[in-house]
mmCIF file of C-alpha atoms and ligand atoms in Angstrom:
data_model
loop_
_atom_site.group_PDB
_atom_site.id
_atom_site.type_symbol
_atom_site.label_atom_id
_atom_site.label_comp_id
_atom_site.label_asym_id
_atom_site.label_seq_id
_atom_site.Cartn_x
_atom_site.Cartn_y
_atom_site.Cartn_z
ATOM 1 C CA MET B 28 149.655 -71.309 -30.043
ATOM 2 C CA LYS B 29 150.647 -73.190 -26.683
ATOM 3 C CA LYS B 30 150.953 -76.940 -26.441
ATOM 4 C CA THR B 31 148.105 -78.340 -24.537
ATOM 5 C CA ILE B 32 147.731 -81.580 -22.355
ATOM 6 C CA LYS B 33 146.949 -83.504 -25.832
ATOM 7 C CA ASP B 34 149.962 -82.665 -27.016
ATOM 8 C CA PHE B 35 151.765 -85.256 -24.952
ATOM 9 C CA ASN B 36 152.214 -88.867 -25.046
ATOM 10 C CA LEU B 37 151.521 -89.449 -21.142
ATOM 11 C CA LYS B 38 151.636 -92.694 -20.814
ATOM 12 C CA ASN B 39 153.548 -94.247 -17.201
ATOM 13 C CA LYS B 40 154.611 -90.373 -17.256
ATOM 14 C CA LYS B 41 155.269 -88.493 -14.458
ATOM 15 C CA VAL B 42 152.606 -85.499 -14.555
ATOM 16 C CA ILE B 43 152.449 -82.781 -12.470
ATOM 17 C CA ILE B 44 149.512 -80.867 -12.739
ATOM 18 C CA ARG B 45 148.618 -77.419 -10.944
ATOM 19 C CA CYS B 46 145.291 -76.961 -9.845
ATOM 20 C CA ASP B 47 143.036 -74.366 -8.680
ATOM 21 C CA PHE B 48 142.069 -75.868 -5.422
ATOM 22 C CA ASN B 49 142.481 -72.298 -3.631
ATOM 23 C CA VAL B 50 138.296 -73.875 -1.961
ATOM 24 C CA PRO B 51 136.619 -72.015 1.347
ATOM 25 C CA ILE B 52 136.655 -74.617 3.698
ATOM 26 C CA GLN B 53 135.643 -74.235 7.725
ATOM 27 C CA ASN B 54 136.642 -76.459 10.146
ATOM 28 C CA GLY B 55 138.144 -79.154 7.764
ATOM 29 C CA ILE B 56 134.739 -78.770 5.558
ATOM 30 C CA ILE B 57 134.709 -77.825 1.900
ATOM 31 C CA MET B 58 131.892 -75.144 1.611
ATOM 32 C CA ASP B 59 131.898 -75.249 -2.364
ATOM 33 C CA ASP B 60 133.898 -77.436 -4.224
ATOM 34 C CA ASN B 61 133.194 -75.820 -7.696
ATOM 35 C CA ARG B 62 137.006 -75.477 -8.180
ATOM 36 C CA ILE B 63 137.783 -79.084 -7.507
ATOM 37 C CA LYS B 64 134.829 -80.397 -10.039
ATOM 38 C CA GLU B 65 136.275 -77.760 -12.727
ATOM 39 C CA SER B 66 139.652 -79.624 -12.379
ATOM 40 C CA LEU B 67 138.530 -83.201 -12.902
ATOM 41 C CA LYS B 68 138.550 -83.083 -16.844
ATOM 42 C CA THR B 69 142.276 -82.788 -16.858
ATOM 43 C CA ILE B 70 143.140 -85.374 -14.175
ATOM 44 C CA ARG B 71 140.898 -87.837 -15.676
ATOM 45 C CA TYR B 72 142.222 -87.332 -18.680
ATOM 46 C CA ALA B 73 145.673 -87.441 -17.859
ATOM 47 C CA ARG B 74 144.741 -91.381 -15.716
ATOM 48 C CA LYS B 75 142.920 -92.359 -18.423
ATOM 49 C CA ASN B 76 145.808 -92.154 -20.494
ATOM 50 C CA GLY B 77 148.561 -93.575 -18.182
ATOM 51 C CA ALA B 78 149.994 -90.573 -16.234
ATOM 52 C CA LYS B 79 150.650 -91.279 -12.693
ATOM 53 C CA VAL B 80 149.615 -87.719 -11.625
ATOM 54 C CA ILE B 81 150.906 -85.225 -9.628
ATOM 55 C CA LEU B 82 148.711 -82.402 -8.128
ATOM 56 C CA LEU B 83 150.214 -79.265 -6.930
ATOM 57 C CA SER B 84 148.001 -76.273 -5.824
ATOM 58 C CA HIS B 85 147.754 -72.990 -3.525
ATOM 59 C CA LEU B 86 145.359 -72.382 -0.731
ATOM 60 C CA GLY B 87 144.806 -69.377 0.743
ATOM 61 C CA ARG B 88 147.641 -67.392 2.545
ATOM 62 C CA ILE B 89 149.992 -68.689 4.891
ATOM 63 C CA LYS B 90 151.722 -66.114 7.225
ATOM 64 C CA SER B 91 152.051 -67.663 10.068
ATOM 65 C CA LEU B 92 151.927 -71.769 11.889
ATOM 66 C CA GLU B 93 148.426 -71.311 12.675
ATOM 67 C CA ASP B 94 147.579 -70.759 8.921
ATOM 68 C CA LYS B 95 149.153 -74.079 8.213
ATOM 69 C CA GLU B 96 146.259 -76.006 9.938
ATOM 70 C CA LYS B 97 143.742 -73.791 8.094
ATOM 71 C CA TYR B 98 144.779 -74.116 5.087
ATOM 72 C CA THR B 99 145.931 -77.982 4.675
ATOM 73 C CA LEU B 100 144.813 -79.257 1.590
ATOM 74 C CA LYS B 101 144.076 -82.426 3.169
ATOM 75 C CA PRO B 102 139.936 -82.493 2.928
ATOM 76 C CA VAL B 103 140.397 -81.630 -0.656
ATOM 77 C CA ALA B 104 142.115 -84.869 -1.185
ATOM 78 C CA GLN B 105 139.202 -86.611 0.638
ATOM 79 C CA ARG B 106 137.049 -84.354 -1.411
ATOM 80 C CA LEU B 107 138.560 -85.395 -5.071
ATOM 81 C CA SER B 108 139.222 -89.362 -4.295
ATOM 82 C CA GLN B 109 134.832 -89.029 -3.683
ATOM 83 C CA LEU B 110 134.624 -87.257 -7.216
ATOM 84 C CA LEU B 111 137.420 -89.454 -8.521
ATOM 85 C CA ARG B 112 136.609 -92.647 -7.029
ATOM 86 C CA LYS B 113 140.255 -93.239 -6.725
ATOM 87 C CA LYS B 114 142.002 -92.656 -3.729
ATOM 88 C CA VAL B 115 143.992 -90.127 -3.440
ATOM 89 C CA LYS B 116 147.063 -89.954 -1.710
ATOM 90 C CA PHE B 117 148.210 -87.112 0.247
ATOM 91 C CA ILE B 118 151.284 -86.084 1.501
ATOM 92 C CA ASN B 119 151.939 -83.478 4.341
ATOM 93 C CA GLN B 120 154.478 -81.800 2.796
ATOM 94 C CA THR B 121 155.842 -79.839 -0.127
ATOM 95 C CA ARG B 122 159.354 -81.621 -0.491
ATOM 96 C CA GLY B 123 161.567 -83.825 0.949
ATOM 97 C CA LYS B 124 161.861 -87.613 1.574
ATOM 98 C CA GLU B 125 158.176 -88.644 1.548
ATOM 99 C CA VAL B 126 157.112 -86.706 -1.109
ATOM 100 C CA GLU B 127 160.262 -88.025 -3.268
ATOM 101 C CA GLU B 128 159.350 -92.155 -1.763
ATOM 102 C CA ALA B 129 155.863 -91.558 -2.339
ATOM 103 C CA ILE B 130 156.579 -90.462 -6.161
ATOM 104 C CA SER B 131 158.796 -93.440 -6.474
ATOM 105 C CA GLU B 132 156.384 -95.976 -5.373
ATOM 106 C CA MET B 133 153.668 -94.585 -8.123
ATOM 107 C CA LYS B 134 151.793 -96.497 -10.838
ATOM 108 C CA GLU B 135 150.257 -95.855 -13.826
ATOM 109 C CA ARG B 136 147.000 -93.658 -12.936
ATOM 110 C CA ASP B 137 147.924 -93.568 -9.845
ATOM 111 C CA VAL B 138 147.208 -89.990 -8.504
ATOM 112 C CA ILE B 139 149.283 -88.001 -5.079
ATOM 113 C CA LEU B 140 148.186 -84.692 -3.545
ATOM 114 C CA LEU B 141 151.402 -82.808 -2.457
ATOM 115 C CA GLU B 142 150.327 -80.351 0.713
ATOM 116 C CA ASN B 143 149.563 -76.539 -0.241
ATOM 117 C CA THR B 144 152.492 -74.857 -2.080
ATOM 118 C CA ARG B 145 151.750 -71.668 -0.194
ATOM 119 C CA PHE B 146 153.609 -73.380 3.213
ATOM 120 C CA GLU B 147 156.666 -72.704 1.482
ATOM 121 C CA ASP B 148 156.085 -69.048 1.495
ATOM 122 C CA LEU B 149 156.137 -69.157 5.402
ATOM 123 C CA GLU B 150 160.125 -69.152 5.239
ATOM 124 C CA GLY B 151 161.217 -66.315 2.666
ATOM 125 C CA LYS B 152 158.078 -66.247 0.455
ATOM 126 C CA LYS B 153 159.556 -69.103 -1.949
ATOM 127 C CA GLU B 154 156.348 -70.548 -3.579
ATOM 128 C CA SER B 155 154.991 -66.427 -4.305
ATOM 129 C CA ASN B 156 159.018 -65.088 -4.969
ATOM 130 C CA ASN B 157 159.435 -67.633 -7.900
ATOM 131 C CA ASP B 158 162.561 -69.317 -5.865
ATOM 132 C CA LYS B 159 164.616 -70.696 -8.612
ATOM 133 C CA ASP B 160 165.651 -73.776 -6.536
ATOM 134 C CA LEU B 161 162.309 -74.455 -5.245
ATOM 135 C CA GLY B 162 160.945 -74.393 -8.728
ATOM 136 C CA LYS B 163 163.953 -76.688 -10.036
ATOM 137 C CA TYR B 164 163.264 -78.884 -7.015
ATOM 138 C CA TRP B 165 159.647 -79.676 -7.908
ATOM 139 C CA ALA B 166 160.800 -79.914 -11.297
ATOM 140 C CA SER B 167 163.203 -82.810 -10.541
ATOM 141 C CA LEU B 168 160.220 -84.760 -9.504
ATOM 142 C CA ALA B 169 158.222 -85.398 -12.771
ATOM 143 C CA ASP B 170 158.455 -85.167 -16.808
ATOM 144 C CA ILE B 171 156.172 -83.341 -17.850
ATOM 145 C CA TYR B 172 154.094 -79.961 -16.241
ATOM 146 C CA ILE B 173 150.026 -78.685 -17.021
ATOM 147 C CA ASN B 174 149.198 -75.925 -15.625
ATOM 148 C CA ASP B 175 145.097 -76.028 -15.287
ATOM 149 C CA ALA B 176 145.220 -73.292 -12.352
ATOM 150 C CA PHE B 177 143.959 -69.897 -14.530
ATOM 151 C CA GLY B 178 143.053 -68.016 -11.176
ATOM 152 C CA THR B 179 146.967 -67.620 -10.709
ATOM 153 C CA ILE B 180 148.039 -67.955 -14.059
ATOM 154 C CA HIS B 181 148.978 -64.426 -14.061
ATOM 155 C CA ARG B 182 151.221 -64.453 -11.133
ATOM 156 C CA ASN B 183 155.031 -65.258 -11.231
ATOM 157 C CA HIS B 184 155.235 -68.341 -8.293
ATOM 158 C CA ALA B 185 157.566 -71.329 -8.458
ATOM 159 C CA SER B 186 154.289 -73.581 -8.611
ATOM 160 C CA ASN B 187 153.877 -72.409 -11.949
ATOM 161 C CA VAL B 188 156.644 -70.516 -13.600
ATOM 162 C CA GLY B 189 159.257 -72.229 -11.610
ATOM 163 C CA ILE B 190 158.131 -75.609 -12.658
ATOM 164 C CA ALA B 191 157.666 -74.598 -16.484
ATOM 165 C CA SER B 192 160.817 -73.157 -17.028
ATOM 166 C CA ASN B 193 162.546 -75.800 -16.007
ATOM 167 C CA ILE B 194 160.636 -79.081 -18.168
ATOM 168 C CA LYS B 195 158.228 -79.644 -21.107
ATOM 169 C CA SER B 196 154.928 -78.246 -20.356
ATOM 170 C CA ALA B 197 151.552 -77.197 -21.437
ATOM 171 C CA VAL B 198 148.422 -76.305 -20.241
ATOM 172 C CA GLY B 199 145.406 -77.922 -19.064
ATOM 173 C CA PHE B 200 141.465 -77.915 -20.188
ATOM 174 C CA LEU B 201 140.251 -75.434 -17.934
ATOM 175 C CA VAL B 202 143.236 -73.132 -18.804
ATOM 176 C CA GLU B 203 142.499 -74.051 -22.698
ATOM 177 C CA LYS B 204 138.391 -73.404 -22.268
ATOM 178 C CA GLU B 205 139.337 -69.890 -20.631
ATOM 179 C CA ILE B 206 141.745 -68.956 -23.173
ATOM 180 C CA LYS B 207 139.231 -69.553 -25.772
ATOM 181 C CA ASN B 208 136.266 -67.864 -24.446
ATOM 182 C CA LEU B 209 138.169 -64.703 -23.092
ATOM 183 C CA ASN B 210 139.754 -64.383 -26.855
ATOM 184 C CA LYS B 211 136.627 -64.661 -28.663
ATOM 185 C CA LEU B 212 135.942 -60.701 -26.495
ATOM 186 C CA ILE B 213 139.163 -59.461 -28.319
ATOM 187 C CA ASN B 214 139.724 -60.716 -31.381
ATOM 188 C CA LYS B 215 136.399 -60.789 -33.653
ATOM 189 C CA PRO B 216 133.912 -60.752 -31.146
ATOM 190 C CA LYS B 217 129.980 -61.183 -33.106
ATOM 191 C CA LYS B 218 127.978 -58.165 -32.812
ATOM 192 C CA PRO B 219 126.629 -56.053 -31.439
ATOM 193 C CA TYR B 220 128.869 -56.419 -28.486
ATOM 194 C CA VAL B 221 127.940 -54.667 -25.240
ATOM 195 C CA ILE B 222 130.313 -54.943 -22.064
ATOM 196 C CA ILE B 223 128.448 -54.109 -19.109
ATOM 197 C CA LEU B 224 130.542 -52.498 -15.942
ATOM 198 C CA GLY B 225 130.213 -52.180 -12.828
ATOM 199 C CA GLY B 226 132.016 -52.850 -9.271
ATOM 200 C CA SER B 227 133.756 -50.825 -6.698
ATOM 201 C CA LYS B 228 136.202 -48.327 -9.002
ATOM 202 C CA VAL B 229 137.133 -47.066 -12.137
ATOM 203 C CA SER B 230 140.849 -46.953 -11.202
ATOM 204 C CA ASP B 231 141.021 -51.000 -10.853
ATOM 205 C CA LYS B 232 139.831 -51.096 -14.184
ATOM 206 C CA ILE B 233 140.698 -48.099 -16.647
ATOM 207 C CA ASN B 234 143.394 -50.020 -18.607
ATOM 208 C CA LEU B 235 140.631 -52.851 -19.180
ATOM 209 C CA ILE B 236 138.048 -49.829 -20.115
ATOM 210 C CA GLY B 237 140.810 -48.585 -22.355
ATOM 211 C CA ASN B 238 141.410 -51.744 -24.547
ATOM 212 C CA LEU B 239 137.815 -53.429 -24.461
ATOM 213 C CA ILE B 240 136.498 -49.642 -25.473
ATOM 214 C CA THR B 241 137.523 -49.897 -28.955
ATOM 215 C CA LYS B 242 136.142 -53.425 -30.111
ATOM 216 C CA ALA B 243 132.458 -53.020 -28.279
ATOM 217 C CA ASP B 244 129.501 -51.320 -29.626
ATOM 218 C CA TYR B 245 128.058 -49.776 -26.401
ATOM 219 C CA LEU B 246 129.533 -49.814 -22.704
ATOM 220 C CA LEU B 247 127.112 -49.796 -20.359
ATOM 221 C CA ILE B 248 128.166 -48.325 -16.891
ATOM 222 C CA GLY B 249 126.473 -49.117 -13.157
ATOM 223 C CA GLY B 250 127.626 -49.986 -9.756
ATOM 224 C CA GLY B 251 130.029 -47.674 -7.449
ATOM 225 C CA MET B 252 131.546 -46.584 -10.921
ATOM 226 C CA ALA B 253 129.192 -45.234 -12.720
ATOM 227 C CA PHE B 254 129.188 -42.045 -9.911
ATOM 228 C CA THR B 255 132.581 -40.781 -11.228
ATOM 229 C CA PHE B 256 130.953 -40.447 -14.469
ATOM 230 C CA LEU B 257 127.769 -39.262 -13.715
ATOM 231 C CA LYS B 258 129.925 -36.573 -11.296
ATOM 232 C CA ALA B 259 132.310 -35.862 -14.672
ATOM 233 C CA ALA B 260 128.972 -35.920 -16.888
ATOM 234 C CA GLY B 261 127.877 -32.821 -14.117
ATOM 235 C CA PHE B 262 124.986 -34.628 -11.908
ATOM 236 C CA ASN B 263 125.206 -34.265 -8.042
ATOM 237 C CA ILE B 264 126.091 -37.695 -6.625
ATOM 238 C CA GLY B 265 125.898 -36.884 -3.063
ATOM 239 C CA CYS B 266 127.356 -39.118 -0.885
ATOM 240 C CA SER B 267 128.109 -41.782 -3.717
ATOM 241 C CA LEU B 268 131.382 -43.493 -4.417
ATOM 242 C CA LEU B 269 133.942 -41.347 -6.118
ATOM 243 C CA GLU B 270 137.029 -40.898 -7.121
ATOM 244 C CA LYS B 271 138.199 -37.490 -7.583
ATOM 245 C CA ASP B 272 141.120 -38.304 -9.198
ATOM 246 C CA GLN B 273 139.536 -40.640 -11.941
ATOM 247 C CA ILE B 274 137.050 -37.285 -12.637
ATOM 248 C CA SER B 275 139.025 -36.424 -15.918
ATOM 249 C CA PHE B 276 139.487 -39.812 -17.351
ATOM 250 C CA CYS B 277 135.696 -40.481 -17.043
ATOM 251 C CA ALA B 278 134.930 -36.999 -18.682
ATOM 252 C CA LYS B 279 137.389 -38.010 -21.940
ATOM 253 C CA LEU B 280 136.012 -41.145 -22.629
ATOM 254 C CA LEU B 281 132.365 -39.228 -22.556
ATOM 255 C CA ASN B 282 133.696 -36.887 -24.922
ATOM 256 C CA ASP B 283 135.351 -39.057 -27.273
ATOM 257 C CA TYR B 284 132.575 -41.751 -26.994
ATOM 258 C CA PRO B 285 129.342 -40.020 -26.412
ATOM 259 C CA ASP B 286 127.206 -42.456 -28.564
ATOM 260 C CA LYS B 287 128.967 -45.595 -27.101
ATOM 261 C CA ILE B 288 128.908 -45.311 -23.581
ATOM 262 C CA VAL B 289 125.634 -45.794 -21.467
ATOM 263 C CA LEU B 290 125.436 -44.167 -17.928
ATOM 264 C CA PRO B 291 122.306 -45.185 -15.519
ATOM 265 C CA ILE B 292 119.536 -42.499 -15.628
ATOM 266 C CA ASP B 293 117.774 -43.603 -11.805
ATOM 267 C CA ILE B 294 119.503 -44.392 -9.245
ATOM 268 C CA ILE B 295 118.633 -46.522 -5.515
ATOM 269 C CA THR B 296 119.690 -44.597 -2.830
ATOM 270 C CA ALA B 297 120.058 -44.586 1.172
ATOM 271 C CA THR B 298 121.915 -42.295 3.535
ATOM 272 C CA SER B 299 123.660 -45.334 4.974
ATOM 273 C CA ILE B 300 123.776 -49.076 3.959
ATOM 274 C CA ASN B 301 121.691 -49.704 6.926
ATOM 275 C CA ASP B 302 119.269 -47.768 5.939
ATOM 276 C CA GLU B 303 115.801 -48.960 6.346
ATOM 277 C CA LYS B 304 114.135 -46.690 3.644
ATOM 278 C CA THR B 305 115.660 -46.713 0.016
ATOM 279 C CA LYS B 306 114.898 -43.976 -2.116
ATOM 280 C CA GLU B 307 113.955 -44.110 -6.371
ATOM 281 C CA ARG B 308 116.046 -41.112 -7.592
ATOM 282 C CA PHE B 309 116.108 -39.539 -10.926
ATOM 283 C CA LEU B 310 119.728 -38.087 -12.041
ATOM 284 C CA GLY B 311 119.454 -34.395 -10.820
ATOM 285 C CA GLU B 312 117.178 -35.188 -7.573
ATOM 286 C CA ILE B 313 120.050 -37.111 -5.611
ATOM 287 C CA GLU B 314 120.378 -35.553 -2.334
ATOM 288 C CA ASP B 315 123.946 -34.384 -0.730
ATOM 289 C CA ASP B 316 123.093 -36.573 2.557
ATOM 290 C CA GLU B 317 122.500 -39.711 -0.240
ATOM 291 C CA ILE B 318 124.469 -42.762 -1.549
ATOM 292 C CA GLY B 319 123.317 -44.465 -4.289
ATOM 293 C CA LEU B 320 123.783 -47.843 -3.844
ATOM 294 C CA ASP B 321 122.492 -49.694 -7.340
ATOM 295 C CA ILE B 322 121.177 -48.900 -10.231
ATOM 296 C CA GLY B 323 117.378 -47.532 -10.692
ATOM 297 C CA PRO B 324 114.645 -49.853 -12.457
ATOM 298 C CA LYS B 325 114.626 -47.202 -15.382
ATOM 299 C CA THR B 326 118.293 -48.097 -16.050
ATOM 300 C CA VAL B 327 117.505 -51.669 -16.269
ATOM 301 C CA LYS B 328 114.464 -51.241 -19.033
ATOM 302 C CA VAL B 329 117.450 -48.896 -20.591
ATOM 303 C CA PHE B 330 120.321 -51.462 -20.666
ATOM 304 C CA LYS B 331 117.705 -54.370 -21.236
ATOM 305 C CA GLN B 332 117.416 -52.545 -24.996
ATOM 306 C CA TYR B 333 121.125 -52.828 -25.540
ATOM 307 C CA LEU B 334 121.569 -56.296 -24.409
ATOM 308 C CA ASP B 335 118.314 -58.033 -26.217
ATOM 309 C CA ASP B 336 120.007 -57.742 -29.661
ATOM 310 C CA SER B 337 123.397 -58.378 -28.946
ATOM 311 C CA LYS B 338 125.232 -60.973 -29.835
ATOM 312 C CA THR B 339 128.343 -60.647 -27.665
ATOM 313 C CA ILE B 340 128.225 -59.637 -23.623
ATOM 314 C CA PHE B 341 131.135 -59.139 -21.256
ATOM 315 C CA TRP B 342 130.127 -58.570 -17.539
ATOM 316 C CA ASN B 343 132.260 -57.004 -15.199
ATOM 317 C CA GLY B 344 130.927 -55.394 -11.831
ATOM 318 C CA PRO B 345 128.016 -55.737 -10.030
ATOM 319 C CA MET B 346 125.535 -52.633 -10.482
ATOM 320 C CA GLY B 347 125.062 -52.133 -7.005
ATOM 321 C CA TYR B 348 125.970 -53.363 -3.127
ATOM 322 C CA PHE B 349 124.554 -56.529 -3.822
ATOM 323 C CA GLU B 350 125.981 -58.091 -1.054
ATOM 324 C CA ILE B 351 122.755 -56.574 0.554
ATOM 325 C CA GLU B 352 119.063 -57.907 -0.389
ATOM 326 C CA LYS B 353 117.760 -54.080 -0.800
ATOM 327 C CA PHE B 354 120.327 -53.013 -3.182
ATOM 328 C CA ALA B 355 120.397 -56.557 -5.470
ATOM 329 C CA SER B 356 117.936 -55.574 -7.845
ATOM 330 C CA GLY B 357 119.809 -54.204 -10.138
ATOM 331 C CA THR B 358 122.407 -56.947 -10.640
ATOM 332 C CA LYS B 359 119.491 -59.508 -10.396
ATOM 333 C CA ASN B 360 117.785 -57.799 -13.301
ATOM 334 C CA LEU B 361 120.723 -58.111 -15.674
ATOM 335 C CA CYS B 362 121.115 -61.313 -14.965
ATOM 336 C CA LYS B 363 117.291 -62.201 -15.920
ATOM 337 C CA ILE B 364 117.799 -60.258 -18.956
ATOM 338 C CA ILE B 365 121.404 -61.839 -20.054
ATOM 339 C CA ALA B 366 120.258 -65.207 -19.449
ATOM 340 C CA ALA B 367 117.538 -64.701 -21.576
ATOM 341 C CA THR B 368 119.389 -63.312 -24.946
ATOM 342 C CA ASN B 369 120.996 -65.774 -27.430
ATOM 343 C CA ALA B 370 124.255 -63.885 -26.863
ATOM 344 C CA ASN B 371 127.661 -65.223 -26.200
ATOM 345 C CA THR B 372 127.627 -64.119 -22.219
ATOM 346 C CA ILE B 373 131.115 -64.319 -20.767
ATOM 347 C CA ILE B 374 131.140 -63.118 -17.002
ATOM 348 C CA GLY B 375 134.364 -61.773 -15.492
ATOM 349 C CA GLY B 376 135.681 -60.625 -12.070
ATOM 350 C CA GLY B 377 135.607 -62.385 -9.157
ATOM 351 C CA ASP B 378 132.664 -60.629 -7.156
ATOM 352 C CA THR B 379 130.784 -60.311 -10.670
ATOM 353 C CA ALA B 380 131.110 -64.185 -10.970
ATOM 354 C CA ARG B 381 129.965 -64.639 -7.031
ATOM 355 C CA ALA B 382 126.873 -62.803 -7.589
ATOM 356 C CA VAL B 383 125.838 -64.588 -10.497
ATOM 357 C CA ILE B 384 126.536 -68.219 -9.251
ATOM 358 C CA GLU B 385 124.561 -67.253 -5.770
ATOM 359 C CA MET B 386 121.657 -65.761 -7.315
ATOM 360 C CA GLY B 387 121.032 -69.020 -9.416
ATOM 361 C CA TYR B 388 122.278 -67.771 -12.962
ATOM 362 C CA LYS B 389 125.675 -69.979 -13.278
ATOM 363 C CA ASP B 390 123.856 -72.565 -15.780
ATOM 364 C CA LYS B 391 122.254 -69.729 -17.602
ATOM 365 C CA MET B 392 126.013 -68.153 -18.764
ATOM 366 C CA LYS B 393 128.027 -69.257 -21.601
ATOM 367 C CA HIS B 394 130.685 -68.841 -19.405
ATOM 368 C CA ILE B 395 132.391 -67.704 -16.031
ATOM 369 C CA SER B 396 135.671 -67.252 -15.943
ATOM 370 C CA THR B 397 136.987 -68.840 -12.999
ATOM 371 C CA GLY B 398 139.788 -66.260 -12.931
ATOM 372 C CA GLY B 399 138.941 -62.751 -11.338
ATOM 373 C CA GLY B 400 142.013 -60.849 -11.556
ATOM 374 C CA ALA B 401 143.705 -63.136 -13.820
ATOM 375 C CA SER B 402 140.573 -63.052 -16.862
ATOM 376 C CA LEU B 403 141.151 -58.628 -16.110
ATOM 377 C CA GLU B 404 144.988 -59.277 -17.123
ATOM 378 C CA PHE B 405 144.196 -60.912 -19.563
ATOM 379 C CA LEU B 406 141.229 -58.844 -21.232
ATOM 380 C CA GLN B 407 142.906 -55.974 -20.721
ATOM 381 C CA GLY B 408 145.984 -56.807 -23.076
ATOM 382 C CA SER B 409 148.780 -58.103 -20.058
ATOM 383 C CA LYS B 410 151.192 -60.557 -20.480
ATOM 384 C CA LEU B 411 149.762 -63.452 -18.247
ATOM 385 C CA ALA B 412 153.483 -64.470 -16.861
ATOM 386 C CA ALA B 413 152.440 -68.496 -16.138
ATOM 387 C CA LEU B 414 151.268 -68.522 -19.720
ATOM 388 C CA GLU B 415 154.197 -67.114 -21.472
ATOM 389 C CA VAL B 416 156.312 -69.732 -20.339
ATOM 390 C CA ILE B 417 154.437 -72.809 -21.196
ATOM 391 C CA ASP B 418 155.542 -74.098 -24.176
ATOM 392 C CA GLU B 419 154.781 -73.117 -28.164
ATOM 393 C CA GLN B 420 152.524 -75.845 -30.233
ATOM 394 C CA GLU B 421 155.228 -77.098 -33.016
HETATM 395 P P1 LIG Z 529 134.798 -58.044 -9.487
HETATM 396 O O1 LIG Z 529 135.397 -58.262 -8.394
HETATM 397 O O2 LIG Z 529 133.985 -58.782 -9.943
HETATM 398 O O3 LIG Z 529 136.084 -57.308 -11.050
HETATM 399 P P2 LIG Z 529 134.816 -55.321 -8.221
HETATM 400 O O4 LIG Z 529 135.522 -55.804 -7.597
HETATM 401 O O5 LIG Z 529 134.879 -54.281 -8.730
HETATM 402 O O6 LIG Z 529 134.458 -56.502 -8.640
HETATM 403 O O7 LIG Z 529 133.442 -54.669 -7.489
HETATM 404 C C1 LIG Z 529 132.783 -55.611 -6.672
HETATM 405 C C2 LIG Z 529 132.177 -54.432 -5.408
HETATM 406 O O8 LIG Z 529 131.284 -53.888 -6.029
HETATM 407 C C3 LIG Z 529 131.285 -55.403 -4.299
HETATM 408 O O9 LIG Z 529 131.787 -55.917 -3.428
HETATM 409 C C4 LIG Z 529 129.569 -54.515 -4.281
HETATM 410 O O10 LIG Z 529 129.170 -54.461 -3.259
HETATM 411 C C5 LIG Z 529 130.680 -53.019 -4.464
HETATM 412 N N1 LIG Z 529 129.695 -52.115 -5.606
HETATM 413 C C6 LIG Z 529 128.959 -52.309 -6.732
HETATM 414 N N2 LIG Z 529 127.876 -50.903 -6.402
HETATM 415 C C7 LIG Z 529 128.832 -50.488 -5.438
HETATM 416 C C8 LIG Z 529 127.904 -49.307 -5.007
HETATM 417 N N3 LIG Z 529 126.979 -48.154 -5.769
HETATM 418 N N4 LIG Z 529 128.423 -48.378 -3.970
HETATM 419 C C9 LIG Z 529 129.581 -48.973 -3.287
HETATM 420 N N5 LIG Z 529 129.662 -50.327 -3.720
HETATM 421 C C10 LIG Z 529 129.562 -50.964 -5.125
HETATM 422 MG MG1 LIG Z 530 136.445 -57.812 -6.840
#
């Protein structure tokens, strides 16, 4: 078990909390502050317990000087001040005299936010390549390091692995919650356990499928990846998404797990995504010039039968090209079905989370992972670099 923030006496200690404030900002305005809100619990706990709170986060990718203007964390400091009802002092530097002086002047419960850690990427990718000196420097600013940024926990960066390698460390409440919920999908999930997989590519998810299929009772497959499976099963898929080099992998899975894998029986097709007209096709009816862009209503009914009785559901990958309304029904209907079950429902994957939230089902799911890539890495059994280095509980 990794240490959590609760394992330390924080009183009068300088505590770096690595948050995920990677929020969409347009013209200085934060378009979605969910990630900021998710980090409040840990920050509030640290303040309540008398810490001097130093916040670090990345925002976007920094490749040029213009990116620096676009991706300053200043608007986050303002929003955070409102949410905490406490002035969050923003330092527009990632290191140096100004940073050090501001920290030396801090009192208990004060909060400061340093500038975007990826500003250090402009000369030599110091943050993203975990430059040893940078990690050491940031560590020298504090007594304790808390990692509460799940979205980058699979990365080896100076602001996570680098700092944690140099001072006492623990995870925050958000990371703790993510690990706890995702672990339920691996260790003794309540049965029946149904996994829904979709999205664009089989190749992105080979390891995920390999690791989870033995644990689940059923694997329902939709989205773009379904077509490589359907091709492997011998159906004509027209111009739908196909990964030729994955056909044999899909064929082997279908052969090894004939009773576990459930494929679509009907498909919504069009000849292009801009097509006015869409068609509902059974398998075997798809014409050569048609593209499958959503699962059909009969497939939704079949999937429902598996989902209604389930006790654990993990969903990764939209059922169709949901960004366009006429191909969003499969994904929307699954949201509705899942929301009505009593199962432990866990959503993983960046686009799936976005779909579920945009469609208004955020509060109906037990857990929507905040880390797209990170949650998938965790579920496929990979070691997460920035979690590995966190201190173990005694
Ligand atoms: P996640 O980020 O949740 O892991 P992916 O990145 O694997 O999900 O897949 C999401 C994308 O898959 C979406 O942009 C969606 O439009 C696309 N997609 C889903 N179904 C299809 C399809 N039938 N054809 C093409 N693209 C699809
Ligand atoms: Mg994605």
